[in-house]
Short mmCIF file of C-alpha atoms and ligand atoms in Angstrom, two decimals:
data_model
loop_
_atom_site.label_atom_id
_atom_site.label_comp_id
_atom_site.label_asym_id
_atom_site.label_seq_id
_atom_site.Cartn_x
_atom_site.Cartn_y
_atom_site.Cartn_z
CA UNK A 1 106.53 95.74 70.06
CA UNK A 2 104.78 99.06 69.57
CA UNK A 3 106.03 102.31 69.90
CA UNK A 4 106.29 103.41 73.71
CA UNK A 5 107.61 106.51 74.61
CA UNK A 6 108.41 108.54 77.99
CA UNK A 7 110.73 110.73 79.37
CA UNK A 8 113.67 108.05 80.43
CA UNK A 9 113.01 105.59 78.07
CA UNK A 10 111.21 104.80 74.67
CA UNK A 11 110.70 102.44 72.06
CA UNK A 12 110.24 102.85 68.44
CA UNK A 13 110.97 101.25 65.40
CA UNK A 14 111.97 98.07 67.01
CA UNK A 15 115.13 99.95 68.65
CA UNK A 16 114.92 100.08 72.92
CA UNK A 17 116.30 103.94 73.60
CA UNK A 18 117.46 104.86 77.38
CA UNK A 19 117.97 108.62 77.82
CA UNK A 20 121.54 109.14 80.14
CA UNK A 21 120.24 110.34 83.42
CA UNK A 22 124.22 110.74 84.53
CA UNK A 23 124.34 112.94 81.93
CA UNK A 24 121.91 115.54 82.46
CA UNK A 25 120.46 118.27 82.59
CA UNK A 26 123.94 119.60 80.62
CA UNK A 27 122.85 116.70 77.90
CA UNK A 28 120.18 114.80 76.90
CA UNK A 29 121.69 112.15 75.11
CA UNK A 30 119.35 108.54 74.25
CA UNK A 31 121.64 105.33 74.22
CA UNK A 32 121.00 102.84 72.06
CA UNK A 33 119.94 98.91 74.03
CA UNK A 34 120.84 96.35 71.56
CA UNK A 35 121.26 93.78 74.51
CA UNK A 36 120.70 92.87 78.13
CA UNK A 37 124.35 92.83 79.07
CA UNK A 38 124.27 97.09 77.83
CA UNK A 39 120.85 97.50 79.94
CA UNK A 40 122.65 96.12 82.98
CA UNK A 41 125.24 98.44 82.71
CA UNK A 42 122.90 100.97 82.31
CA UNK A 43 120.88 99.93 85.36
CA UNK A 44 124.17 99.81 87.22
CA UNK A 45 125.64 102.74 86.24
CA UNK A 46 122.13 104.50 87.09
CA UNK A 47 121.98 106.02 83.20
CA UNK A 48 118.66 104.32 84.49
CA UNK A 49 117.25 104.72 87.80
CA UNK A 50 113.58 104.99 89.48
CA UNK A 51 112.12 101.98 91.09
CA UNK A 52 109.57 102.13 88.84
CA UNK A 53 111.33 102.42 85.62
CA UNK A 54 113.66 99.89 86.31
CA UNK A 55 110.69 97.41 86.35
CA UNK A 56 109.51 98.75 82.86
CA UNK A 57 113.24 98.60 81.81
CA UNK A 58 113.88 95.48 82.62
CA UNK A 59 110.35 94.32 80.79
CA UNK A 60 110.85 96.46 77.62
CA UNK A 61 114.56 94.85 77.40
CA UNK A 62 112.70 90.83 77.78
CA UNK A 63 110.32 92.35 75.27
CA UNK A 64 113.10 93.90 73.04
CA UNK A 65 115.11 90.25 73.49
CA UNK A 66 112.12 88.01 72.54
CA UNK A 67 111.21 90.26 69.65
CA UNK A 68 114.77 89.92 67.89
CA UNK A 69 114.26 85.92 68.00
CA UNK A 70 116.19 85.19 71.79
CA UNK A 71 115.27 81.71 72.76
CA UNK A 72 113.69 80.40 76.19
CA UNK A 73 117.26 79.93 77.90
CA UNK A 74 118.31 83.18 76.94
CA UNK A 75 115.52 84.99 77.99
CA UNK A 76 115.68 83.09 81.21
CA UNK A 77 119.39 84.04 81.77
CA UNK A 78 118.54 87.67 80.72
CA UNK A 79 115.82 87.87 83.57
CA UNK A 80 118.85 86.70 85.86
CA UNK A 81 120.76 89.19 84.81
CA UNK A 82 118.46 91.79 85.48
CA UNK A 83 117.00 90.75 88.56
CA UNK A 84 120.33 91.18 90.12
CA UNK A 85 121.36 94.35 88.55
CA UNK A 86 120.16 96.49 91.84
CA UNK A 87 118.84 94.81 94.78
CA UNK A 88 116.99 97.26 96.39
CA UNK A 89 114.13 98.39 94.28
CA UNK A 90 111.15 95.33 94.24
CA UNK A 91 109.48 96.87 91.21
CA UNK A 92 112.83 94.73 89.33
CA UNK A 93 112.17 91.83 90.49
CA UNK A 94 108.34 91.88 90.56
CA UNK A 95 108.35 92.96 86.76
CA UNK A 96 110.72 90.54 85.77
CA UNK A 97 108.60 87.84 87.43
CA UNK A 98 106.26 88.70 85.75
CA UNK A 99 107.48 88.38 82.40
CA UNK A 100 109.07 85.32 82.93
CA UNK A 101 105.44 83.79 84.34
CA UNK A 102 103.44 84.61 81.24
CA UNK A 103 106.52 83.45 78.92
CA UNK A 104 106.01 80.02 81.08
CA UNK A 105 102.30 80.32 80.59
CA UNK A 106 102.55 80.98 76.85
CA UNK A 107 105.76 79.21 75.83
CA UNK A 108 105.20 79.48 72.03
CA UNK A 109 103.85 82.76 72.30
CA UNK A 110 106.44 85.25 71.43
CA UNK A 111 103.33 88.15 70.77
CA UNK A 112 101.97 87.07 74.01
CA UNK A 113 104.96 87.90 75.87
CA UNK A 114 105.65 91.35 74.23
CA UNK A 115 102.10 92.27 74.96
CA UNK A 116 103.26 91.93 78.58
CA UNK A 117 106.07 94.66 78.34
CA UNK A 118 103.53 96.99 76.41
CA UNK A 119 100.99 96.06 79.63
CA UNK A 120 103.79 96.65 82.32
CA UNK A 121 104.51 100.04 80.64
CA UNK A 122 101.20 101.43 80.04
CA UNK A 123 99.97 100.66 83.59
CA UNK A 124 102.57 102.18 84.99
CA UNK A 125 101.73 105.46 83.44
CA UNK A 126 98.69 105.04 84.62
CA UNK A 127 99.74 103.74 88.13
CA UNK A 128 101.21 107.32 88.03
CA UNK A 129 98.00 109.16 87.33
CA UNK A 130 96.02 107.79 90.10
CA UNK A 131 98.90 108.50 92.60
CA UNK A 132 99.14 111.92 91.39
CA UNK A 133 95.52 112.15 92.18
CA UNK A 134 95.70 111.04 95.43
CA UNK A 135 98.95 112.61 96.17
CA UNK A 136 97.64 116.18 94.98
CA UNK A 137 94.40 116.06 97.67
CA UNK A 138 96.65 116.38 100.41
CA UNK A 139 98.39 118.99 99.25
CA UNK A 140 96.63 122.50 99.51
CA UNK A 141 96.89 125.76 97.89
CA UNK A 142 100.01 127.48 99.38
CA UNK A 143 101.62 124.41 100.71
CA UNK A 144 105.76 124.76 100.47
CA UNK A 145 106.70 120.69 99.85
CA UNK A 146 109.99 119.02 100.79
CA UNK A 147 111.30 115.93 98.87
CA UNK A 148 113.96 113.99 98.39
CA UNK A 149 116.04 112.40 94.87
CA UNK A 150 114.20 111.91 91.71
CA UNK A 151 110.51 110.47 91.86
CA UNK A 152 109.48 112.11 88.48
CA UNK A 153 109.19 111.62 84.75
CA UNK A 154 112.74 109.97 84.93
CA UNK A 155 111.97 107.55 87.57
CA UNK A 156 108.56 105.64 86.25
CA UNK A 157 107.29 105.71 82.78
CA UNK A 158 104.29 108.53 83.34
CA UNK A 159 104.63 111.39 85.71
CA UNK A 160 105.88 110.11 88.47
CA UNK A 161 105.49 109.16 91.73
CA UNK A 162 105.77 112.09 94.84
CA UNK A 163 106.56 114.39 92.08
CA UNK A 164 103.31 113.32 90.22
CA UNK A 165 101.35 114.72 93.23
CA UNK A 166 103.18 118.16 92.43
CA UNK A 167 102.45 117.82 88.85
CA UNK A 168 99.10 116.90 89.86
CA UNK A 169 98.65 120.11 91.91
CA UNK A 170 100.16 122.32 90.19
CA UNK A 171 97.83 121.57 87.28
CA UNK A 172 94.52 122.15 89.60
CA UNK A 173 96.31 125.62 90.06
CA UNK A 174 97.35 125.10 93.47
CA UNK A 175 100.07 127.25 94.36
CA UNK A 176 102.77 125.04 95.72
CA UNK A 177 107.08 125.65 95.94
CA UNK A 178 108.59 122.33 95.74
CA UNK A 179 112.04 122.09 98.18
CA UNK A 180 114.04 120.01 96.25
CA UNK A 181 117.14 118.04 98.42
CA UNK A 182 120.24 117.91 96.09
CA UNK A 183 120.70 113.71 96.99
CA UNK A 184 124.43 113.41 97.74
CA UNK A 185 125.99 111.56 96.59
CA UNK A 186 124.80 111.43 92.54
CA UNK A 187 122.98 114.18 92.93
CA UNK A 188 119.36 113.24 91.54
CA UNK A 189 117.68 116.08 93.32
CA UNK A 190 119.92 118.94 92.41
CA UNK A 191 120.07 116.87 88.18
CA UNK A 192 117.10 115.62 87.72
CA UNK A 193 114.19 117.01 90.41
CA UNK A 194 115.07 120.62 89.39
CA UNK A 195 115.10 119.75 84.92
CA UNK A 196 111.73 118.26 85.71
CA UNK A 197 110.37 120.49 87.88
CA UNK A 198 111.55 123.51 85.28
CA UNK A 199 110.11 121.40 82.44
CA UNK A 200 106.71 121.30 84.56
CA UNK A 201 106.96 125.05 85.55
CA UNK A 202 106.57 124.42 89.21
CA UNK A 203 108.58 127.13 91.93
CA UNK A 204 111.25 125.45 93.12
CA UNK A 205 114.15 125.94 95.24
CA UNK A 206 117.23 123.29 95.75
CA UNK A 207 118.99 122.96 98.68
CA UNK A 208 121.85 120.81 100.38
CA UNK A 209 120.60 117.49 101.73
CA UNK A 210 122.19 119.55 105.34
CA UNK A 211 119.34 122.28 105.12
CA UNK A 212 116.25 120.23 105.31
CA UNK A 213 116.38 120.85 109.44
CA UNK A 214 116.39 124.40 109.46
CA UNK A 215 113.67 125.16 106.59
CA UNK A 216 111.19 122.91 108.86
CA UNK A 217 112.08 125.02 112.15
CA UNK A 218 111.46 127.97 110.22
CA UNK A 219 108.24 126.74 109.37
CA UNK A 220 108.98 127.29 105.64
CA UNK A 221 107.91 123.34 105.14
CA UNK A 222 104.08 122.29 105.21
CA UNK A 223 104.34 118.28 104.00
CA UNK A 224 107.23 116.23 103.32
CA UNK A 225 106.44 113.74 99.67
CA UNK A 226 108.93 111.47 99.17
CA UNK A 227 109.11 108.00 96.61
CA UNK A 228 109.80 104.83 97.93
CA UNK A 229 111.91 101.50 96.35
CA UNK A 230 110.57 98.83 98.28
CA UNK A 231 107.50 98.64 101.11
CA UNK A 232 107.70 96.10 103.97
CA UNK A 233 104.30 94.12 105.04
CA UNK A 234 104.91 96.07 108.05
CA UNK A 235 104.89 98.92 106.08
CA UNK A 236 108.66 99.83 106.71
CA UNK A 237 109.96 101.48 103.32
CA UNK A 238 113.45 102.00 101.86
CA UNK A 239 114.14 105.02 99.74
CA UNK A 240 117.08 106.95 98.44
CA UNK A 241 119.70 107.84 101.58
CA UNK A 242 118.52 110.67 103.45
CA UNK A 243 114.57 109.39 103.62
CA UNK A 244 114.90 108.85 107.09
CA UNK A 245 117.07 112.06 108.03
CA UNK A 246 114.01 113.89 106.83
CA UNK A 247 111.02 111.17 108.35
CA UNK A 248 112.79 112.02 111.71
CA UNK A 249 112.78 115.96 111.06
CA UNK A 250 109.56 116.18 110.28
CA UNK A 251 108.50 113.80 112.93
CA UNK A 252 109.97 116.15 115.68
CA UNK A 253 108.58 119.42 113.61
CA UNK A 254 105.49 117.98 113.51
CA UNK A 255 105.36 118.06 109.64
CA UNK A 256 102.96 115.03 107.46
CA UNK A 257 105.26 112.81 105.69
CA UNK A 258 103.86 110.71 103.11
CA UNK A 259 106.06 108.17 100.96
CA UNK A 260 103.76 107.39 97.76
CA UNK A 261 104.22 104.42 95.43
CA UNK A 262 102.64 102.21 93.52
CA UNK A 263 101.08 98.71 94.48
CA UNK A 264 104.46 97.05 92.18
CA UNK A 265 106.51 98.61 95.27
CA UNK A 266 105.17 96.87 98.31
CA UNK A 267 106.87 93.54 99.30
CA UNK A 268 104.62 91.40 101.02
CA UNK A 269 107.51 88.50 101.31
CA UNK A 270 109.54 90.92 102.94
CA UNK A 271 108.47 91.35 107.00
CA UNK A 272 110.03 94.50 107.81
CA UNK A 273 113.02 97.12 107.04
CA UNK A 274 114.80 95.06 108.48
CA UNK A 275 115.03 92.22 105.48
CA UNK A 276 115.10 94.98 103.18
CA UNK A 277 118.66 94.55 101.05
CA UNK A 278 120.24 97.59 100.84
CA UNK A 279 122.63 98.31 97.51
CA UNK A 280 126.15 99.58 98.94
CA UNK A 281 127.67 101.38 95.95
CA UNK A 282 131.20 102.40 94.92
CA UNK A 283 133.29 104.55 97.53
CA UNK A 284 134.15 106.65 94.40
CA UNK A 285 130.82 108.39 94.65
CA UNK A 286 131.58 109.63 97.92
CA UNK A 287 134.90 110.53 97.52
CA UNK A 288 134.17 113.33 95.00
CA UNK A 289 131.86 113.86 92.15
CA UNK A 290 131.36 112.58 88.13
CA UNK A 291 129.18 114.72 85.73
CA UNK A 292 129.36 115.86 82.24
CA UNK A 293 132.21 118.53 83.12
CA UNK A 294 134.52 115.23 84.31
CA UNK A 295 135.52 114.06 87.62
CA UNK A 296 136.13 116.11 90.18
CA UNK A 297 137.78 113.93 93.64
CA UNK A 298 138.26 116.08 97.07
CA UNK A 299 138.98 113.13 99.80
CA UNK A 300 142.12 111.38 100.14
CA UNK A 301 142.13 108.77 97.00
CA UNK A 302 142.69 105.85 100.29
CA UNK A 303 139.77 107.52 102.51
CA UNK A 304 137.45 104.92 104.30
CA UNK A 305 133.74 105.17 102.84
CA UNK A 306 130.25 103.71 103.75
CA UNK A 307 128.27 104.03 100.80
CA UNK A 308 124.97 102.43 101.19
CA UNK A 309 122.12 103.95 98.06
CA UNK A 310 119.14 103.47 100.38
CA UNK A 311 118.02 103.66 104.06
CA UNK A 312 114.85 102.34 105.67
CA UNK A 313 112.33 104.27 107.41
CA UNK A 314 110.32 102.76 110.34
CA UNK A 315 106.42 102.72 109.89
CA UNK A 316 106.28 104.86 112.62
CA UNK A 317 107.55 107.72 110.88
CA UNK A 318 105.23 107.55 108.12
CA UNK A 319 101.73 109.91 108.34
CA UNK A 320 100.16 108.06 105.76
CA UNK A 321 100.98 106.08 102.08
CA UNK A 322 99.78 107.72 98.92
CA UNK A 323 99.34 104.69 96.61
CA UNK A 324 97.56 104.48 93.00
CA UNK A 325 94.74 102.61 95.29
CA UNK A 326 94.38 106.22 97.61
CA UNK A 327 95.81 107.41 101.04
CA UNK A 328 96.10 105.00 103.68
CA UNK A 329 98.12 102.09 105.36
CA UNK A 330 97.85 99.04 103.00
CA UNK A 331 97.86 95.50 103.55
O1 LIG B 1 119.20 105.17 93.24
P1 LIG B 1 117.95 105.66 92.55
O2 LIG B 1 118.13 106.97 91.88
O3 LIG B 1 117.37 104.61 91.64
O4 LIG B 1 116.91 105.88 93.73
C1 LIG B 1 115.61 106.26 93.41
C2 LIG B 1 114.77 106.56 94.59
O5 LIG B 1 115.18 106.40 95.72
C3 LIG B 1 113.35 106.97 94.35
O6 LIG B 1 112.89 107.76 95.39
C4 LIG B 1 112.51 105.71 94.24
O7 LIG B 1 112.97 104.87 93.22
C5 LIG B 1 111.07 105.91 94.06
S1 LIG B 1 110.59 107.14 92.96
C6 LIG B 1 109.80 106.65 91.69
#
């Protein structure tokens, strides 16, 4: 395979390198992938995250497999392992797919099937440029922006999704202030949003997922960009927990709120939110916090929690969709 490199992932010299999300900004540290069974417990552990990335992950690690002499039923047992890694994000699934149709199309074809990773990846970066695009002509010179998680560098393999309209806009010398929402419970706004957005030199400020309602009634928020994991037909989207807190506060202040992803994140084979699976994730994550400084735990160790990583926003709250295709409702 050939040498692919971005900010959460790369691969060179025939070594597949993830870079520990849980770990920063205090550390950027790359783990080595010499298997699938370490990339699903990098998936799981979200040392990987990104709806998009995960897709690209889950190709470069086929890829990575096929290219150290893994034969059809291992490859075929590796894209079962991580297809099921995370349920929520489609991009997993519909990359893995993928993959495993052109291996069926090209069974002796070990280049063939490589060449599909290297595809996967470089579309996605440019996936990324043409939603930045489109993204960044809604946004206008003096425009204050809310979001949500991580939907940058560290969650596709080019610039991003919401945060590639910021990138985007920024650039064309728009003067924007990103609002960044911290993303209790790991925390990939106040980790990851803020490093990138430093790295990028955009004005930001973070604040506690709690604050989002108050900033829009003081009119400090013009738009609200958020990233999405998987698009209903109905056009129903699930994204990172606390989506629709904000789709409904910027519904009642009257604020655009625009979800942009790429075409790999719509679902037509899923109707609505409502068949969207949503990933419930360990009560420990809730009942305190892990970093690089340890493991801090302020609830009762027994506490009852409800953990789920994603909730679904109705259609109705959506303005419009910012796709690599352009702004609009998609079918
Ligand atoms: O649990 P995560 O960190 O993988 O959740 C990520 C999100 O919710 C993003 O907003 C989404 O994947 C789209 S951004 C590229």
């Amino acid at each position: 395979m050939k040498n692919l490199v971005s900010t959460g992932i790369r691969h060179e010299n025939k070594q597949l390198w993830v870079l520990d999300q849980q770990k920063l900004p205090q550390e950027e540290i790359w783990l080595p992938v010499p298997d699938v069974n370490t990339m699903v417990f990098i998936i799981k552990t979200l040392k990987i995250r990104g709806a998009p990335l995960l897709g690209v992950a889950a190709a470069l690690t086929l890829a990575h497999l096929a290219e150290t002499g893994a034969n059809l039923v291992t490859l075929q047992h590796a894209a079962m392992l991580l297809k099921s890694a995370r349920p929520t994000a489609v991009n997993l699934m519909h990359c893995v797919d993928r993959m495993m149709q052109v291996l069926n199309e090209n069974i002796d074809n070990t280049n063939r099937f490589i060449a599909e990773a290297e595809n996967i990846f470089d579309e996605d970066v440019k996936l990324c440029q043409a939603m930045g695009k489109h993204g960044a002509s809604l946004i206008n010179d003096g425009d204050s922006i809310l979001t949500i998680c991580n939907t940058g560098g560290l969650a596709t393999a080019g610039i991003g999704t919401a945060f590639a309209a910021f990138k985007t806009a920024h650039e064309q010398g728009k003067r924007i202030h990103v609002y960044a929402c911290e993303t209790r419970p790991l925390l990939q706004g106040g980790r990851l949003t803020t490093w990138e957005l430093e790295k990028a030199g955009i004005p930001h400020t973070l604040i506690c997922d709690s604050m989002a309602g108050m900033l829009m009634a003081q009119h400090k928020i013009q738009k609200v960009f958020v990233g999405s994991d998987r698009i209903a037909a109905n056009g129903d989207f699930a994204n990172k927990i606390g989506t629709y807190n904000l789709a409904v506060l910027a519904k009642f202040h009257h604020i655009p709120f625009y979800p942009v992803a790429p075409y790999t994140t719509f679902d037509r084979n899923c109707p609505n939110g409502d068949a969207i699976v949503i990933e419930q994730r360990d009560p420990d994550e809730v009942l305190g916090v892990a970093g690089s400084f340890g493991k801090v735990t302020w609830a009762p160790i027994h506490t009852k929690v409800y953990n789920p990583a994603f909730d679904v926003t109705p259609v109705n709250l959506v303005t419009n969709f910012v796709s690599d295709k352009g702004v609009g409702m998609f079918d």
